PDB file of C-alpha atoms in Angstrom:
ATOM      1  CA  ASN A   1       1.483 111.818 143.004  1.00 75.00           C
ATOM      2  CA  ALA A   2       4.010 111.774 140.269  1.00 73.00           C
ATOM      3  CA  PRO A   3       7.127 109.584 140.544  1.00 73.00           C
ATOM      4  CA  THR A   4      10.373 111.518 141.402  1.00 75.00           C
ATOM      5  CA  ALA A   5      12.686 109.638 139.190  1.00 79.00           C
ATOM      6  CA  PRO A   6      13.338 108.690 136.642  1.00 81.00           C
ATOM      7  CA  ASN A   7      12.814 112.330 135.487  1.00 83.00           C
ATOM      8  CA  ARG A   8      11.505 111.568 131.960  1.00 86.00           C
ATOM      9  CA  GLN A   9      11.772 114.871 130.207  1.00 88.00           C
ATOM     10  CA  GLN A  10      15.290 115.163 131.525  1.00 90.00           C
ATOM     11  CA  TRP A  11      16.475 111.807 130.028  1.00 91.00           C
ATOM     12  CA  MET A  12      14.852 112.615 126.794  1.00 94.00           C
ATOM     13  CA  LEU A  13      16.741 115.600 126.350  1.00 96.00           C
ATOM     14  CA  ILE A  14      20.092 113.812 127.328  1.00 95.00           C
ATOM     15  CA  ALA A  15      19.121 111.170 124.696  1.00 95.00           C
ATOM     16  CA  LEU A  16      18.411 113.757 122.057  1.00 96.00           C
ATOM     17  CA  ALA A  17      21.743 115.584 122.753  1.00 96.00           C
ATOM     18  CA  VAL A  18      24.048 112.248 122.799  1.00 96.00           C
ATOM     19  CA  GLY A  19      21.885 111.613 119.278  1.00 96.00           C
ATOM     20  CA  PHE A  20      23.510 114.429 117.699  1.00 96.00           C
ATOM     21  CA  ALA A  21      26.808 114.400 119.557  1.00 97.00           C
ATOM     22  CA  ILE A  22      27.533 110.648 118.415  1.00 96.00           C
ATOM     23  CA  PRO A  23      27.054 111.446 114.503  1.00 94.00           C
ATOM     24  CA  LEU A  24      28.695 114.742 114.903  1.00 95.00           C
ATOM     25  CA  VAL A  25      31.863 113.158 116.568  1.00 95.00           C
ATOM     26  CA  LEU A  26      31.918 110.394 114.080  1.00 94.00           C
ATOM     27  CA  ILE A  27      32.127 112.766 111.201  1.00 94.00           C
ATOM     28  CA  TYR A  28      34.458 114.654 112.622  1.00 93.00           C
ATOM     29  CA  LEU A  29      36.797 112.048 113.219  1.00 93.00           C
ATOM     30  CA  ILE A  30      36.085 110.413 109.778  1.00 90.00           C
ATOM     31  CA  VAL A  31      37.067 113.837 108.119  1.00 87.00           C
ATOM     32  CA  GLY A  32      39.771 114.658 110.460  1.00 87.00           C
ATOM     33  CA  LEU A  33      41.793 111.567 110.056  1.00 88.00           C
ATOM     34  CA  ASN A  34      41.250 111.379 106.300  1.00 84.00           C
ATOM     35  CA  THR A  35      44.649 111.599 104.900  1.00 79.00           C
ATOM     36  CA  ALA A  36      43.732 111.648 101.219  1.00 76.00           C
ATOM     37  CA  VAL A  37      44.504 114.645  98.562  1.00 73.00           C
ATOM     38  CA  ARG A  38      41.765 115.660  97.228  1.00 73.00           C
ATOM     39  CA  GLY A  39      42.900 119.034  95.504  1.00 71.00           C
ATOM     40  CA  ARG A  40      45.650 122.070  95.555  1.00 75.00           C
ATOM     41  CA  LYS A  41      44.145 123.048  99.016  1.00 79.00           C
ATOM     42  CA  ASP A  42      45.208 120.066 100.759  1.00 78.00           C
ATOM     43  CA  LEU A  43      48.625 120.825  99.514  1.00 79.00           C
ATOM     44  CA  GLU A  44      48.892 124.454 101.204  1.00 81.00           C
ATOM     45  CA  GLY A  45      51.704 124.725 103.302  1.00 81.00           C
ATOM     46  CA  MET A  46      53.988 121.827 101.984  1.00 81.00           C
ATOM     47  CA  GLU A  47      57.108 122.265  99.885  1.00 82.00           C
ATOM     48  CA  VAL A  48      56.461 119.879  97.754  1.00 75.00           C
ATOM     49  CA  PRO A  49      56.286 121.109  94.411  1.00 78.00           C
ATOM     50  CA  PHE A  50      52.385 121.329  92.766  1.00 79.00           C
ATOM     51  CA  ILE A  51      52.476 120.163  89.152  1.00 83.00           C
ATOM     52  CA  GLY A  52      48.939 119.815  88.565  1.00 83.00           C
ATOM     53  CA  GLU A  53      45.548 118.371  88.926  1.00 82.00           C
ATOM     54  CA  ILE A  54      44.390 115.437  86.684  1.00 81.00           C
ATOM     55  CA  PRO A  55      40.372 115.390  86.579  1.00 79.00           C
ATOM     56  CA  GLU A  56      38.707 111.834  87.063  1.00 71.00           C
ATOM     57  CA  ALA A  57      38.874 109.987  84.373  1.00 58.00           C
ATOM     58  CA  ALA A  58      35.598 110.307  82.004  1.00 48.00           C
ATOM     59  CA  HIS A  59      35.546 106.906  80.649  1.00 47.00           C
ATOM     60  CA  ARG A  60      33.641 105.695  83.878  1.00 50.00           C
ATOM     61  CA  LYS A  61      30.040 105.204  82.652  1.00 52.00           C
ATOM     62  CA  GLY A  62      26.742 104.514  84.687  1.00 53.00           C
ATOM     63  CA  SER A  63      25.187 106.108  87.664  1.00 56.00           C
ATOM     64  CA  LYS A  64      27.261 107.348  91.126  1.00 58.00           C
ATOM     65  CA  LEU A  65      25.322 104.660  92.568  1.00 56.00           C
ATOM     66  CA  ASN A  66      26.590 101.904  90.531  1.00 54.00           C
ATOM     67  CA  ARG A  67      30.051 103.089  90.281  1.00 55.00           C
ATOM     68  CA  LEU A  68      29.676 102.990  93.940  1.00 55.00           C
ATOM     69  CA  LEU A  69      28.740  99.470  94.368  1.00 52.00           C
ATOM     70  CA  ILE A  70      31.424  98.855  91.483  1.00 52.00           C
ATOM     71  CA  ARG A  71      33.560  99.983  93.855  1.00 54.00           C
ATOM     72  CA  LEU A  72      32.280  98.415  96.959  1.00 53.00           C
ATOM     73  CA  ARG A  73      32.840  95.206  95.147  1.00 50.00           C
ATOM     74  CA  LEU A  74      36.155  93.069  94.677  1.00 40.00           C
ATOM     75  CA  ARG A  75      39.166  95.344  93.170  1.00 41.00           C
ATOM     76  CA  GLN A  76      40.469  94.266  90.053  1.00 43.00           C
ATOM     77  CA  PRO A  77      42.011  90.710  89.827  1.00 38.00           C
ATOM     78  CA  LYS A  78      45.906  90.700  90.246  1.00 41.00           C
ATOM     79  CA  ASN A  79      46.771  88.933  87.232  1.00 45.00           C
ATOM     80  CA  ASP A  80      44.265  90.947  85.079  1.00 47.00           C
ATOM     81  CA  THR A  81      46.053  91.334  81.574  1.00 45.00           C
ATOM     82  CA  LYS A  82      43.417  92.988  79.615  1.00 51.00           C
ATOM     83  CA  PRO A  83      45.197  96.167  77.783  1.00 50.00           C
ATOM     84  CA  ARG A  84      43.690  99.391  79.608  1.00 62.00           C
ATOM     85  CA  GLU A  85      42.933 102.408  77.780  1.00 71.00           C
ATOM     86  CA  LEU A  86      45.100 105.752  77.238  1.00 79.00           C
ATOM     87  CA  VAL A  87      43.247 108.642  77.837  1.00 84.00           C
ATOM     88  CA  VAL A  88      45.896 110.572  76.083  1.00 85.00           C
ATOM     89  CA  LYS A  89      45.521 111.162  72.672  1.00 85.00           C
ATOM     90  CA  PRO A  90      47.163 113.085  70.075  1.00 88.00           C
ATOM     91  CA  LYS A  91      45.373 116.218  68.781  1.00 84.00           C
ATOM     92  CA  SER A  92      42.796 116.029  71.116  1.00 83.00           C
ATOM     93  CA  ARG A  93      41.452 118.982  73.197  1.00 84.00           C
ATOM     94  CA  ASN A  94      39.048 117.557  75.736  1.00 86.00           C
ATOM     95  CA  LEU A  95      39.854 118.111  79.734  1.00 87.00           C
ATOM     96  CA  ILE A  96      41.766 115.577  80.763  1.00 86.00           C
ATOM     97  CA  ASN A  97      44.144 115.936  77.697  1.00 88.00           C
ATOM     98  CA  GLU A  98      44.528 119.470  78.519  1.00 89.00           C
ATOM     99  CA  ALA A  99      45.262 118.514  82.368  1.00 89.00           C
ATOM    100  CA  PHE A 100      48.071 116.204  81.332  1.00 90.00           C
ATOM    101  CA  ARG A 101      49.446 118.886  79.089  1.00 91.00           C
ATOM    102  CA  VAL A 102      49.736 121.380  81.695  1.00 91.00           C
ATOM    103  CA  VAL A 103      51.564 118.389  83.951  1.00 90.00           C
ATOM    104  CA  ARG A 104      54.061 117.767  80.932  1.00 90.00           C
ATOM    105  CA  THR A 105      54.987 121.906  80.847  1.00 89.00           C
ATOM    106  CA  ASN A 106      55.268 122.059  84.532  1.00 88.00           C
ATOM    107  CA  ILE A 107      57.610 118.951  84.656  1.00 87.00           C
ATOM    108  CA  GLU A 108      59.462 119.999  81.672  1.00 85.00           C
ATOM    109  CA  PHE A 109      59.960 123.550  83.627  1.00 85.00           C
ATOM    110  CA  MET A 110      60.913 121.552  86.586  1.00 83.00           C
ATOM    111  CA  LEU A 111      63.588 119.369  84.887  1.00 80.00           C
ATOM    112  CA  LYS A 112      65.468 122.713  82.975  1.00 76.00           C
ATOM    113  CA  LYS A 113      67.680 123.032  85.649  1.00 63.00           C
ATOM    114  CA  ASN A 114      69.312 119.439  85.184  1.00 59.00           C
ATOM    115  CA  THR A 115      69.956 119.278  81.563  1.00 65.00           C
ATOM    116  CA  GLU A 116      73.112 117.103  81.787  1.00 70.00           C
ATOM    117  CA  GLY A 117      71.989 113.109  80.755  1.00 69.00           C
ATOM    118  CA  ALA A 118      68.766 111.618  81.153  1.00 73.00           C
ATOM    119  CA  GLN A 119      65.879 113.268  82.943  1.00 79.00           C
ATOM    120  CA  ILE A 120      63.917 110.471  85.373  1.00 82.00           C
ATOM    121  CA  ILE A 121      60.461 110.703  86.919  1.00 84.00           C
ATOM    122  CA  MET A 122      59.617 108.061  89.597  1.00 83.00           C
ATOM    123  CA  VAL A 123      55.988 107.493  90.222  1.00 83.00           C
ATOM    124  CA  THR A 124      55.274 105.700  93.478  1.00 80.00           C
ATOM    125  CA  SER A 125      52.952 105.576  96.450  1.00 77.00           C
ATOM    126  CA  ALA A 126      52.269 103.045  99.031  1.00 74.00           C
ATOM    127  CA  ASN A 127      48.604 102.652  98.505  1.00 73.00           C
ATOM    128  CA  PRO A 128      47.317  99.995  95.665  1.00 74.00           C
ATOM    129  CA  GLY A 129      45.090 101.818  93.563  1.00 73.00           C
ATOM    130  CA  SER A 130      46.116 105.436  93.800  1.00 75.00           C
ATOM    131  CA  GLY A 131      46.633 105.959  90.287  1.00 79.00           C
ATOM    132  CA  LYS A 132      50.268 105.087  89.366  1.00 81.00           C
ATOM    133  CA  THR A 133      49.492 103.345  86.752  1.00 83.00           C
ATOM    134  CA  PHE A 134      47.008 105.844  85.086  1.00 85.00           C
ATOM    135  CA  ILE A 135      49.637 108.853  85.953  1.00 87.00           C
ATOM    136  CA  SER A 136      52.437 106.833  84.388  1.00 87.00           C
ATOM    137  CA  ALA A 137      51.339 106.016  81.458  1.00 88.00           C
ATOM    138  CA  ASN A 138      49.360 108.973  80.286  1.00 89.00           C
ATOM    139  CA  VAL A 139      52.661 111.159  81.280  1.00 90.00           C
ATOM    140  CA  GLY A 140      54.621 108.958  79.016  1.00 89.00           C
ATOM    141  CA  ALA A 141      52.023 109.043  76.149  1.00 90.00           C
ATOM    142  CA  VAL A 142      51.881 112.961  76.752  1.00 91.00           C
ATOM    143  CA  MET A 143      55.730 113.282  76.529  1.00 90.00           C
ATOM    144  CA  ALA A 144      55.949 110.868  73.668  1.00 90.00           C
ATOM    145  CA  ILE A 145      53.432 113.022  71.866  1.00 91.00           C
ATOM    146  CA  LYS A 146      55.073 115.891  72.101  1.00 89.00           C
ATOM    147  CA  GLY A 147      58.623 114.179  70.663  1.00 87.00           C
ATOM    148  CA  ASN A 148      60.063 113.752  73.727  1.00 84.00           C
ATOM    149  CA  LYS A 149      61.913 110.205  74.054  1.00 85.00           C
ATOM    150  CA  THR A 150      60.397 108.054  76.803  1.00 87.00           C
ATOM    151  CA  LEU A 151      61.261 105.074  78.180  1.00 87.00           C
ATOM    152  CA  ILE A 152      58.260 103.822  80.686  1.00 85.00           C
ATOM    153  CA  ILE A 153      59.641 100.918  82.755  1.00 84.00           C
ATOM    154  CA  ASP A 154      57.096  98.869  84.189  1.00 80.00           C
ATOM    155  CA  LEU A 155      59.055  97.618  87.890  1.00 79.00           C
ATOM    156  CA  ASP A 156      55.666  95.643  89.570  1.00 73.00           C
ATOM    157  CA  LEU A 157      56.894  92.019  88.728  1.00 68.00           C
ATOM    158  CA  ARG A 158      53.682  90.756  90.061  1.00 69.00           C
ATOM    159  CA  ARG A 159      50.678  92.886  88.920  1.00 70.00           C
ATOM    160  CA  LYS A 160      52.311  94.221  85.218  1.00 70.00           C
ATOM    161  CA  THR A 161      49.330  96.641  84.856  1.00 75.00           C
ATOM    162  CA  LEU A 162      51.229  99.408  82.900  1.00 77.00           C
ATOM    163  CA  SER A 163      52.590  97.162  80.377  1.00 73.00           C
ATOM    164  CA  SER A 164      48.828  95.825  79.857  1.00 72.00           C
ATOM    165  CA  SER A 165      48.367  99.821  79.116  1.00 72.00           C
ATOM    166  CA  PHE A 166      50.911  99.326  75.887  1.00 73.00           C
ATOM    167  CA  GLY A 167      49.266  96.123  74.828  1.00 72.00           C
ATOM    168  CA  LYS A 168      52.217  94.023  76.400  1.00 69.00           C
ATOM    169  CA  PRO A 169      51.528  91.792  79.361  1.00 65.00           C
ATOM    170  CA  LYS A 170      54.429  89.962  80.524  1.00 65.00           C
ATOM    171  CA  VAL A 171      56.011  88.492  83.520  1.00 62.00           C
ATOM    172  CA  GLY A 172      58.769  90.844  85.065  1.00 60.00           C
ATOM    173  CA  ILE A 173      60.140  94.002  84.214  1.00 68.00           C
TER     174      ILE A 173
END
């Protein structure tokens, strides 16, 4: 007296299994294809020297949801010339200053091998918004605070964001 097909319980179990499998596969793919460096553990096994970790800037205010919404909106305009704040300050002992001091010490230790001529450090990345300007400006500032002669050259011809960190936004180099 009961229908032989479709078997309702069998299809419900299949639907439940697929309902669990699809999100698991998607999460596995998202995590597996993520190439961002989130910490020291991501660099294990590489021959590139590790010079330090910089924590997320403490000047961001608002809730996590608010920061996420701001991040999902438009990025900073290309011609933005408002001065950016340096987080490294003389005689400051907060976490981010100490992190930049550790990076400075490690850079000095690595550069002691070649003491002839100028010491050159280049900060580069293929991705926009990866922190090149932030790192360059603050490493330069922490080097200058120690008394080292420091020259920071902004070679971004279009955005000039490094120059605006020091209040000198001009077109070109």
